[in-house]
Amino acid sequence: MGQPGWKGVIEEYRSFLPVDETTPVVTLFEGGTPLVPAPRLSERVGAEVRLKVEGANPTGSFKDRGMTLAISKAVEAGAEAVMCASTGNTAASAAAYAARAGIRCVVVIPEGHVALGKLSQALVHGAEVVPIHGSFDDALAIVRDIEAVGPAVVVNSINPHRVMGQMSGAFEIVDELGDGPEVVCIPVGNGGNITAHWRGYVEYRSMGRARTLPRMFGFQAAGAAPIVEGRVIEEPDTVATAIRIGNPASWYAAAAAASESGGAVEKVTDEEIVRAYRLLAAEEAVFCEAASAASVAGLLKTGAPAGCRVVCVLTGNGLKDPTLAMSHVTVPQAVDATSASVLRALGW
Ligand code: F0G
């Protein structure tokens, strides 16, 4: 999206990515997402907080940043099919970019734990969806296993092109602020995105485009916090289904990003996540996913140094999971189709 004339992640950041003039660019003009000031949140925490609204990407999540590169490179290499395990957003993004490229897309998902919006995207874009009686971690193990026999390129974040494309999230933040923020808060599932953002900041500083590096704070859901607890969680559980992961693929890279930056990976409860999710929608008018709100829940829990510049990465769009949204509001009853009835319903 971005400003008029925005050309998508590959064209905007070509010199940082492994592409040349022969690479077929598969793009939906992703990236260029808004960095929205959050005045009420800023007041609450005593810092200058901005929200990177990744739900504004073409398929509604940050996954598109890495998927444009992963699919372009797969097509360049002659792949006719791609495959991923997913809690939903990777599936939706892979399905869309594969449709654009005209190649097959197979997605393996944990049955019953993928939000409706994401599942509908994968199906409508024409992916071959295989739900399993198991978790995301089981699905990823299966996909890795199948890749070894060769029929499809895996486009999970174990594919290095995904992480490279996702560095663009950090590039955009620096381009807009003129330097790195002091603190970044970001949700952690598989750990790919915190790794990508950190590499983005490091890369930008080494090129002289930023002077400072942020401290990276990653947040896992308390029922799915393997990095925080230092052990694989066999049966991860959280309302934030996007980050319902017990054995992250980028475990060590994510932990290293947090510690090298002087930050940390911490956990927030489902209650704290839902509180942040509702607060963002009601007070800042940004409707994000529950998983995305983990970043703000973490900021509210741990605080930030007074006056510093904080960016919370809101990874996906709230419309992805209407079921969750509806379970946290009172659904009004219909009334007669008269002005009097509507006035009565409003108590006016
Ligand atoms: N936020 C959202 C909305 C996500 O969909 C994900 C991951 C994350 C945060 C965590 O990012 O895995 O790079 O640490 N979703 C993956 C998927 C697992 O299959 O869509 P991460």
mmCIF file of N, CA and C and ligand atoms in Angstrom, residues 60-63 84-92 118 136 156-157 162 166 186-195 241-245 248 250 254 289-292 313-317 320, ligand 1:
data_model
loop_
_atom_site.group_PDB
_atom_site.id
_atom_site.type_symbol
_atom_site.label_atom_id
_atom_site.label_comp_id
_atom_site.label_asym_id
_atom_site.label_seq_id
_atom_site.Cartn_x
_atom_site.Cartn_y
_atom_site.Cartn_z
ATOM 1 N N GLY A 60 -3.597 -8.638 5.023
ATOM 2 C CA GLY A 60 -3.963 -8.314 6.400
ATOM 3 C C GLY A 60 -2.952 -8.687 7.458
ATOM 4 N N SER A 61 -1.735 -9.042 7.057
ATOM 5 C CA SER A 61 -0.695 -9.269 8.066
ATOM 6 C C SER A 61 0.689 -8.996 7.495
ATOM 7 N N PHE A 62 1.683 -8.955 8.408
ATOM 8 C CA PHE A 62 3.078 -8.702 8.030
ATOM 9 C C PHE A 62 3.670 -9.795 7.147
ATOM 10 N N LYS A 63 3.004 -10.938 7.084
ATOM 11 C CA LYS A 63 3.569 -12.066 6.327
ATOM 12 C C LYS A 63 3.840 -11.706 4.869
ATOM 13 N N CYS A 84 3.299 -24.667 3.286
ATOM 14 C CA CYS A 84 3.623 -24.123 4.603
ATOM 15 C C CYS A 84 2.751 -24.768 5.674
ATOM 16 N N ALA A 85 3.264 -24.715 6.897
ATOM 17 C CA ALA A 85 2.443 -24.976 8.078
ATOM 18 C C ALA A 85 2.012 -23.607 8.545
ATOM 19 N N SER A 86 0.846 -23.517 9.207
ATOM 20 C CA SER A 86 0.442 -22.175 9.594
ATOM 21 C C SER A 86 -0.608 -22.148 10.683
ATOM 22 N N THR A 87 -0.534 -21.067 11.499
ATOM 23 C CA THR A 87 -1.632 -20.759 12.412
ATOM 24 C C THR A 87 -2.645 -19.871 11.679
ATOM 25 N N GLY A 88 -2.427 -19.609 10.407
ATOM 26 C CA GLY A 88 -3.421 -18.928 9.577
ATOM 27 C C GLY A 88 -2.907 -17.822 8.684
ATOM 28 N N ASN A 89 -2.087 -16.930 9.219
ATOM 29 C CA ASN A 89 -1.667 -15.788 8.402
ATOM 30 C C ASN A 89 -0.669 -16.164 7.313
ATOM 31 N N THR A 90 0.259 -17.042 7.641
ATOM 32 C CA THR A 90 1.197 -17.486 6.606
ATOM 33 C C THR A 90 0.425 -18.184 5.497
ATOM 34 N N ALA A 91 -0.571 -18.966 5.879
ATOM 35 C CA ALA A 91 -1.391 -19.683 4.900
ATOM 36 C C ALA A 91 -2.113 -18.704 3.973
ATOM 37 N N ALA A 92 -2.720 -17.675 4.576
ATOM 38 C CA ALA A 92 -3.468 -16.692 3.782
ATOM 39 C C ALA A 92 -2.535 -15.979 2.806
ATOM 40 N N LYS A 118 -8.780 -16.062 8.299
ATOM 41 C CA LYS A 118 -7.548 -16.598 7.684
ATOM 42 C C LYS A 118 -7.843 -17.854 6.869
ATOM 43 N N PHE A 136 0.293 -26.573 15.556
ATOM 44 C CA PHE A 136 1.142 -25.936 14.548
ATOM 45 C C PHE A 136 2.507 -26.624 14.498
ATOM 46 N N ASN A 156 7.566 -21.224 5.033
ATOM 47 C CA ASN A 156 7.567 -20.787 6.440
ATOM 48 C C ASN A 156 8.808 -19.940 6.668
ATOM 49 N N SER A 157 8.928 -19.362 7.876
ATOM 50 C CA SER A 157 10.059 -18.455 8.093
ATOM 51 C C SER A 157 11.393 -19.196 8.227
ATOM 52 N N ARG A 162 11.958 -15.286 3.584
ATOM 53 C CA ARG A 162 10.874 -14.711 4.392
ATOM 54 C C ARG A 162 11.443 -13.664 5.365
ATOM 55 N N GLN A 166 10.973 -9.529 5.506
ATOM 56 C CA GLN A 166 10.371 -8.928 6.700
ATOM 57 C C GLN A 166 11.266 -7.874 7.360
ATOM 58 N N ILE A 186 7.108 -6.422 20.189
ATOM 59 C CA ILE A 186 6.673 -7.233 19.051
ATOM 60 C C ILE A 186 6.225 -8.610 19.563
ATOM 61 N N PRO A 187 5.131 -9.148 19.031
ATOM 62 C CA PRO A 187 4.722 -10.490 19.474
ATOM 63 C C PRO A 187 5.660 -11.560 18.913
ATOM 64 N N VAL A 188 5.782 -12.654 19.637
ATOM 65 C CA VAL A 188 6.663 -13.745 19.205
ATOM 66 C C VAL A 188 5.888 -15.058 19.166
ATOM 67 N N GLY A 189 5.955 -15.714 18.005
ATOM 68 C CA GLY A 189 5.379 -17.049 17.858
ATOM 69 C C GLY A 189 6.505 -17.994 17.500
ATOM 70 N N ASN A 190 6.781 -18.062 16.196
ATOM 71 C CA ASN A 190 7.918 -18.854 15.718
ATOM 72 C C ASN A 190 9.233 -18.118 15.867
ATOM 73 N N GLY A 191 9.162 -16.810 16.104
ATOM 74 C CA GLY A 191 10.371 -16.012 16.307
ATOM 75 C C GLY A 191 10.950 -15.414 15.040
ATOM 76 N N GLY A 192 10.317 -15.618 13.901
ATOM 77 C CA GLY A 192 10.851 -15.099 12.642
ATOM 78 C C GLY A 192 10.823 -13.576 12.566
ATOM 79 N N ASN A 193 9.738 -12.981 13.049
ATOM 80 C CA ASN A 193 9.581 -11.543 12.832
ATOM 81 C C ASN A 193 10.484 -10.702 13.727
ATOM 82 N N ILE A 194 10.656 -11.112 14.980
ATOM 83 C CA ILE A 194 11.566 -10.348 15.850
ATOM 84 C C ILE A 194 12.991 -10.461 15.298
ATOM 85 N N THR A 195 13.317 -11.618 14.765
ATOM 86 C CA THR A 195 14.631 -11.833 14.144
ATOM 87 C C THR A 195 14.792 -10.912 12.933
ATOM 88 N N THR A 241 -4.482 -17.234 18.822
ATOM 89 C CA THR A 241 -4.160 -18.468 18.076
ATOM 90 C C THR A 241 -2.977 -18.288 17.118
ATOM 91 N N ALA A 242 -2.737 -17.064 16.656
ATOM 92 C CA ALA A 242 -1.621 -16.830 15.722
ATOM 93 C C ALA A 242 -0.279 -17.206 16.340
ATOM 94 N N ILE A 243 -0.162 -17.073 17.659
ATOM 95 C CA ILE A 243 1.116 -17.365 18.332
ATOM 96 C C ILE A 243 0.991 -18.572 19.277
ATOM 97 N N ARG A 244 0.093 -19.481 18.915
ATOM 98 C CA ARG A 244 -0.106 -20.703 19.705
ATOM 99 C C ARG A 244 0.951 -21.725 19.249
ATOM 100 N N ILE A 245 2.169 -21.503 19.687
ATOM 101 C CA ILE A 245 3.322 -22.273 19.209
ATOM 102 C C ILE A 245 4.169 -22.702 20.408
ATOM 103 N N PRO A 248 9.238 -23.000 18.786
ATOM 104 C CA PRO A 248 9.469 -22.054 17.684
ATOM 105 C C PRO A 248 10.617 -22.451 16.763
ATOM 106 N N SER A 250 12.407 -20.449 14.931
ATOM 107 C CA SER A 250 13.534 -19.500 15.048
ATOM 108 C C SER A 250 13.814 -19.185 16.513
ATOM 109 N N ALA A 254 15.577 -15.719 17.696
ATOM 110 C CA ALA A 254 14.691 -14.761 18.378
ATOM 111 C C ALA A 254 15.265 -14.389 19.743
ATOM 112 N N GLU A 289 -5.176 -8.000 15.617
ATOM 113 C CA GLU A 289 -5.367 -9.355 16.134
ATOM 114 C C GLU A 289 -4.988 -9.427 17.603
ATOM 115 N N ALA A 290 -5.512 -10.452 18.267
ATOM 116 C CA ALA A 290 -5.134 -10.672 19.667
ATOM 117 C C ALA A 290 -3.617 -10.869 19.774
ATOM 118 N N ALA A 291 -3.060 -11.664 18.881
ATOM 119 C CA ALA A 291 -1.605 -11.904 18.927
ATOM 120 C C ALA A 291 -0.842 -10.592 18.824
ATOM 121 N N SER A 292 -1.309 -9.716 17.961
ATOM 122 C CA SER A 292 -0.647 -8.424 17.767
ATOM 123 C C SER A 292 -0.689 -7.601 19.046
ATOM 124 N N VAL A 313 4.659 -3.283 17.197
ATOM 125 C CA VAL A 313 4.339 -3.842 15.888
ATOM 126 C C VAL A 313 3.022 -4.613 16.009
ATOM 127 N N LEU A 314 1.986 -4.080 15.337
ATOM 128 C CA LEU A 314 0.667 -4.733 15.348
ATOM 129 C C LEU A 314 0.579 -5.580 14.078
ATOM 130 N N THR A 315 0.896 -6.850 14.247
ATOM 131 C CA THR A 315 1.215 -7.759 13.145
ATOM 132 C C THR A 315 0.076 -8.126 12.205
ATOM 133 N N GLY A 316 -1.181 -8.084 12.709
ATOM 134 C CA GLY A 316 -2.287 -8.522 11.849
ATOM 135 C C GLY A 316 -3.584 -7.777 12.140
ATOM 136 N N ASN A 317 -4.502 -7.872 11.210
ATOM 137 C CA ASN A 317 -5.775 -7.149 11.247
ATOM 138 C C ASN A 317 -6.815 -7.855 12.121
ATOM 139 N N LYS A 320 -9.432 -10.528 10.986
ATOM 140 C CA LYS A 320 -9.052 -11.928 10.755
ATOM 141 C C LYS A 320 -9.837 -12.876 11.662
HETATM 142 N N1 F0G B 1 1.402 -12.022 14.923
HETATM 143 C C1 F0G B 1 0.635 -12.635 14.015
HETATM 144 C C2 F0G B 1 -0.646 -11.995 13.635
HETATM 145 C C3 F0G B 1 1.064 -13.859 13.432
HETATM 146 O O1 F0G B 1 0.290 -14.460 12.528
HETATM 147 C C4 F0G B 1 2.284 -14.424 13.840
HETATM 148 C C5 F0G B 1 2.743 -15.699 13.294
HETATM 149 C C6 F0G B 1 3.052 -13.729 14.793
HETATM 150 C C7 F0G B 1 2.573 -12.531 15.307
HETATM 151 C C8 F0G B 1 4.353 -14.222 15.276
HETATM 152 O O2 F0G B 1 5.357 -14.045 14.325
HETATM 153 O O3 F0G B 1 6.044 -16.397 14.127
HETATM 154 O O4 F0G B 1 7.427 -14.552 13.193
HETATM 155 O O5 F0G B 1 7.252 -14.887 15.670
HETATM 156 N N2 F0G B 1 2.044 -16.438 12.552
HETATM 157 C C9 F0G B 1 2.515 -17.661 11.895
HETATM 158 C C10 F0G B 1 1.489 -18.164 10.895
HETATM 159 C C11 F0G B 1 3.015 -18.690 12.797
HETATM 160 O O6 F0G B 1 1.460 -19.354 10.589
HETATM 161 O O7 F0G B 1 0.735 -17.348 10.372
HETATM 162 P P1 F0G B 1 6.611 -15.027 14.324
#
